[in-house]
Coordinates of N, CA and C in Angstrom, one line a residue:
M1 N 0.8 -1.2 0.0 CA 0.0 0.0 0.0 C 0.9 1.3 0.0
K2 N 1.9 1.2 0.8 CA 2.8 2.4 0.9 C 3.4 2.8 -0.5
S3 N 3.8 1.7 -1.2 CA 4.4 2.0 -2.5 C 3.3 2.5 -3.5
M4 N 2.1 2.1 -3.4 CA 1.0 2.6 -4.2 C 0.8 4.1 -4.0
L5 N 0.8 4.5 -2.7 CA 0.6 5.9 -2.4 C 1.8 6.7 -2.9
F6 N 3.0 6.2 -2.7 CA 4.2 6.8 -3.2 C 4.1 7.1 -4.7
D7 N 3.6 6.0 -5.4 CA 3.5 6.2 -6.9 C 2.4 7.2 -7.2
Y8 N 1.3 7.2 -6.5 CA 0.3 8.2 -6.7 C 0.8 9.7 -6.5
F9 N 1.5 9.9 -5.4 CA 2.0 11.2 -5.1 C 3.1 11.6 -6.1
N10 N 3.7 10.7 -6.8 CA 4.7 11.0 -7.9 C 4.1 10.9 -9.3
G11 N 2.8 10.9 -9.4 CA 2.1 11.0 -10.6 C 2.2 9.7 -11.5
K12 N 2.5 8.6 -10.8 CA 2.7 7.3 -11.6 C 1.5 6.3 -11.4
R13 N 0.6 6.6 -10.5 CA -0.6 5.8 -10.3 C -1.8 6.6 -10.5
V14 N -2.8 6.1 -11.2 CA -4.0 6.9 -11.5 C -5.2 6.2 -10.9
S15 N -5.1 5.0 -10.4 CA -6.3 4.3 -9.8 C -5.9 3.4 -8.7
F16 N -6.8 3.1 -7.8 CA -6.7 2.2 -6.7 C -7.8 1.1 -6.8
D17 N -8.2 0.8 -8.0 CA -9.4 -0.1 -8.2 C -9.2 -1.4 -7.6
E18 N -7.9 -1.9 -7.5 CA -7.7 -3.2 -7.0 C -7.8 -3.3 -5.4
I19 N -7.9 -2.1 -4.8 CA -8.0 -2.1 -3.3 C -9.5 -2.2 -3.0
V20 N -9.8 -3.2 -2.2 CA -11.2 -3.4 -1.7 C -11.4 -2.6 -0.4
V21 N -12.4 -1.8 -0.4 CA -12.7 -1.0 0.8 C -14.0 -1.5 1.4
D22 N -14.0 -2.0 2.6 CA -15.2 -2.5 3.2 C -16.0 -1.3 3.7
I23 N -17.2 -1.2 3.0 CA -18.1 -0.1 3.4 C -19.4 -0.6 4.0
Q24 N -19.4 -1.9 4.4 CA -20.6 -2.5 4.9 C -21.1 -1.8 6.2
S25 N -20.3 -1.2 7.0 CA -20.7 -0.7 8.3 C -21.3 0.7 8.2
V26 N -21.3 1.3 7.0 CA -21.8 2.7 6.8 C -23.3 2.6 6.3
G27 N -24.0 3.7 6.4 CA -25.3 3.8 5.9 C -25.5 3.7 4.4
N28 N -26.7 3.4 4.0 CA -26.9 3.2 2.5 C -26.6 4.5 1.7
F29 N -26.9 5.7 2.3 CA -26.6 6.9 1.6 C -25.1 7.1 1.3
Q30 N -24.3 6.9 2.4 CA -22.9 6.9 2.2 C -22.3 5.9 1.2
K31 N -22.9 4.7 1.3 CA -22.5 3.7 0.3 C -22.7 4.1 -1.1
M32 N -23.9 4.7 -1.4 CA -24.2 5.1 -2.7 C -23.2 6.2 -3.1
V33 N -23.0 7.2 -2.3 CA -22.1 8.3 -2.6 C -20.7 7.8 -2.8
W34 N -20.1 7.0 -1.9 CA -18.8 6.5 -2.1 C -18.6 5.6 -3.3
R35 N -19.6 4.9 -3.7 CA -19.5 4.1 -5.0 C -19.4 5.0 -6.2
V36 N -20.2 6.1 -6.2 CA -20.1 7.1 -7.3 C -18.7 7.7 -7.3
L37 N -18.2 8.1 -6.1 CA -16.8 8.7 -6.0 C -15.8 7.8 -6.6
R38 N -15.9 6.5 -6.4 CA -14.8 5.6 -6.9 C -14.8 5.5 -8.4
E39 N -15.9 6.0 -9.0 CA -16.0 6.0 -10.5 C -15.5 7.3 -11.2
I40 N -15.2 8.3 -10.4 CA -14.7 9.6 -10.9 C -13.3 9.3 -11.4
P41 N -13.1 9.5 -12.7 CA -11.8 9.3 -13.3 C -10.7 10.2 -12.8
Y42 N -9.5 9.7 -12.7 CA -8.3 10.5 -12.3 C -8.2 11.7 -13.3
G43 N -7.9 12.8 -12.7 CA -7.8 14.0 -13.5 C -9.1 14.7 -13.8
N44 N -10.2 14.3 -13.2 CA -11.5 14.9 -13.5 C -12.1 15.3 -12.2
T45 N -13.0 16.3 -12.3 CA -13.8 16.7 -11.1 C -15.2 16.7 -11.5
V46 N -16.1 16.6 -10.4 CA -17.5 16.6 -10.6 C -18.0 17.5 -9.4
S47 N -19.3 17.9 -9.5 CA -19.8 18.7 -8.4 C -20.6 17.9 -7.4
Y48 N -20.8 18.4 -6.3 CA -21.6 17.7 -5.2 C -23.0 17.5 -5.8
R49 N -23.5 18.5 -6.5 CA -24.8 18.3 -7.1 C -24.9 17.1 -8.1
W50 N -23.8 17.0 -8.9 CA -23.7 15.9 -9.9 C -23.8 14.6 -9.2
V51 N -23.0 14.4 -8.1 CA -23.0 13.2 -7.3 C -24.4 12.9 -6.8
A52 N -25.0 14.0 -6.3 CA -26.4 13.8 -5.7 C -27.4 13.3 -6.8
E53 N -27.2 13.9 -8.0 CA -28.0 13.4 -9.2 C -27.8 12.0 -9.5
Q54 N -26.5 11.6 -9.5 CA -26.1 10.2 -9.8 C -26.8 9.2 -8.9
I55 N -27.0 9.5 -7.7 CA -27.6 8.6 -6.7 C -29.1 8.8 -6.6
G56 N -29.7 9.6 -7.5 CA -31.1 9.8 -7.5 C -31.7 10.7 -6.4
R57 N -30.8 11.5 -5.9 CA -31.2 12.5 -4.8 C -30.7 13.9 -5.2
P58 N -31.2 14.5 -6.2 CA -30.7 15.7 -6.7 C -30.6 16.9 -5.8
L59 N -31.4 16.9 -4.7 CA -31.4 18.0 -3.8 C -30.5 17.7 -2.6
A60 N -29.8 16.6 -2.5 CA -29.0 16.1 -1.4 C -27.6 16.5 -1.5
F61 N -27.2 17.6 -2.2 CA -25.8 17.9 -2.5 C -25.1 18.2 -1.2
R62 N -25.8 18.8 -0.2 CA -25.1 19.1 1.1 C -24.8 17.8 1.8
A63 N -25.8 16.8 1.8 CA -25.5 15.5 2.4 C -24.4 14.8 1.7
V64 N -24.3 15.0 0.4 CA -23.1 14.4 -0.3 C -21.8 14.9 0.3
G65 N -21.8 16.2 0.5 CA -20.6 16.8 1.1 C -20.3 16.2 2.5
M66 N -21.3 16.0 3.3 CA -21.1 15.3 4.6 C -20.6 13.9 4.4
A67 N -21.1 13.2 3.4 CA -20.7 11.8 3.2 C -19.2 11.8 2.7
C68 N -18.8 12.8 1.9 CA -17.4 13.0 1.5 C -16.6 13.2 2.8
G69 N -17.0 14.0 3.7 CA -16.3 14.3 4.9 C -16.1 13.2 5.8
R70 N -16.9 12.2 5.7 CA -16.8 10.9 6.5 C -16.0 9.9 5.9
N71 N -15.5 10.1 4.7 CA -14.7 9.2 4.0 C -13.3 8.9 4.7
P72 N -13.1 7.7 5.2 CA -11.8 7.4 5.9 C -10.6 7.2 5.0
V73 N -10.8 7.1 3.7 CA -9.7 6.8 2.8 C -9.8 7.8 1.6
P74 N -9.6 9.1 1.7 CA -9.9 10.0 0.7 C -9.1 10.0 -0.6
I75 N -8.0 9.2 -0.7 CA -7.3 9.1 -1.9 C -7.9 7.8 -2.6
I76 N -8.2 6.8 -1.9 CA -8.7 5.5 -2.4 C -10.1 5.8 -2.9
I77 N -11.0 6.4 -2.1 CA -12.3 6.9 -2.5 C -12.1 8.4 -2.7
P78 N -11.9 8.8 -4.0 CA -11.4 10.1 -4.3 C -12.4 11.3 -4.1
C79 N -12.7 11.6 -2.9 CA -13.6 12.7 -2.6 C -13.0 14.0 -2.9
H80 N -11.7 14.1 -3.0 CA -11.0 15.4 -3.4 C -11.4 15.8 -4.8
R81 N -12.0 14.9 -5.6 CA -12.4 15.2 -7.0 C -13.8 15.9 -7.0
V82 N -14.4 16.1 -5.9 CA -15.7 16.7 -5.8 C -15.6 18.1 -5.4
I83 N -16.1 19.0 -6.2 CA -16.0 20.4 -6.0 C -17.4 21.1 -6.1
G84 N -17.4 22.4 -5.8 CA -18.7 23.1 -5.9 C -19.0 23.3 -7.3
S85 N -20.3 23.5 -7.6 CA -20.8 23.7 -9.0 C -20.1 24.9 -9.7
N86 N -19.7 25.9 -8.9 CA -19.1 27.1 -9.4 C -17.5 26.9 -9.5
G87 N -17.0 25.8 -9.2 CA -15.6 25.5 -9.3 C -14.8 25.7 -8.0
D88 N -15.5 26.2 -6.9 CA -14.9 26.3 -5.6 C -14.5 25.0 -5.1
L89 N -13.4 24.9 -4.4 CA -13.0 23.6 -3.8 C -13.8 23.2 -2.6
R90 N -14.4 24.0 -1.9 CA -15.2 23.7 -0.7 C -14.3 23.0 0.3
G91 N -14.9 22.2 1.2 CA -14.2 21.6 2.3 C -13.5 20.3 1.9
F92 N -12.7 19.9 2.8 CA -12.0 18.6 2.6 C -11.5 18.2 4.0
S93 N -11.6 17.0 4.4 CA -11.3 16.5 5.7 C -9.9 16.8 6.1
A94 N -8.9 16.8 5.2 CA -7.5 17.1 5.5 C -7.2 18.6 5.2
G95 N -8.2 19.4 4.8 CA -8.0 20.8 4.5 C -8.0 21.1 3.0
V96 N -8.5 22.3 2.7 CA -8.6 22.7 1.3 C -7.2 22.7 0.6
N97 N -6.2 23.1 1.3 CA -4.9 23.2 0.7 C -4.4 21.8 0.2
I98 N -4.7 20.8 1.0 CA -4.4 19.4 0.6 C -5.2 19.0 -0.6
K99 N -6.5 19.3 -0.6 CA -7.4 19.0 -1.7 C -6.8 19.6 -3.0
R100 N -6.4 20.9 -2.9 CA -5.8 21.6 -4.0 C -4.6 20.8 -4.5
R101 N -3.7 20.4 -3.6 CA -2.5 19.7 -4.0 C -2.8 18.4 -4.6
L102 N -3.8 17.6 -4.1 CA -4.1 16.4 -4.7 C -4.6 16.6 -6.2
L103 N -5.4 17.6 -6.4 CA -5.9 17.9 -7.7 C -4.8 18.3 -8.6
E104 N -3.8 19.1 -8.1 CA -2.7 19.5 -8.9 C -1.9 18.3 -9.3
I105 N -1.7 17.3 -8.4 CA -1.0 16.1 -8.7 C -1.6 15.4 -10.0
E106 N -3.0 15.5 -10.0 CA -3.7 14.9 -11.1 C -3.9 15.8 -12.3
G107 N -3.2 16.9 -12.3 CA -3.2 17.8 -13.4 C -4.4 18.7 -13.6
I108 N -5.1 19.0 -12.5 CA -6.3 19.8 -12.5 C -5.9 21.2 -12.0
E109 N -6.1 22.2 -12.8 CA -6.0 23.6 -12.4 C -7.1 23.9 -11.5
T110 N -6.9 24.6 -10.4 CA -7.9 25.0 -9.5 C -8.0 26.5 -9.3
M111 N -9.2 27.0 -9.0 CA -9.3 28.4 -8.7 C -8.8 28.7 -7.3
S112 N -8.4 29.9 -7.1 CA -8.0 30.3 -5.8 C -9.2 30.5 -4.9
N113 N -9.2 30.0 -3.7 CA -10.3 30.3 -2.7 C -9.7 31.1 -1.6

């Protein structure tokens, strides 16, 4: 696992699909959100609203943000790829500066907040 993360931080790994994350102990809403997050491709961002729409709950974008905040493995389940509809980075459990840096690693230009 350590070498996988090292490769990610050096821009040599773009997915962690082979890692199984046990999400059985979380609620159904979080499961749905986290499954969608795992499908966001490396180097892409989506909005909280988009994630809410994907799970069939288009008005639950704030709850999507809360589910992202509860993510215990934010690089494996890439919640850093979820941003505000207007391009703002919004919150991140490790801090917005870390979120910005993870997106930069993936080649995503971010707006200053």
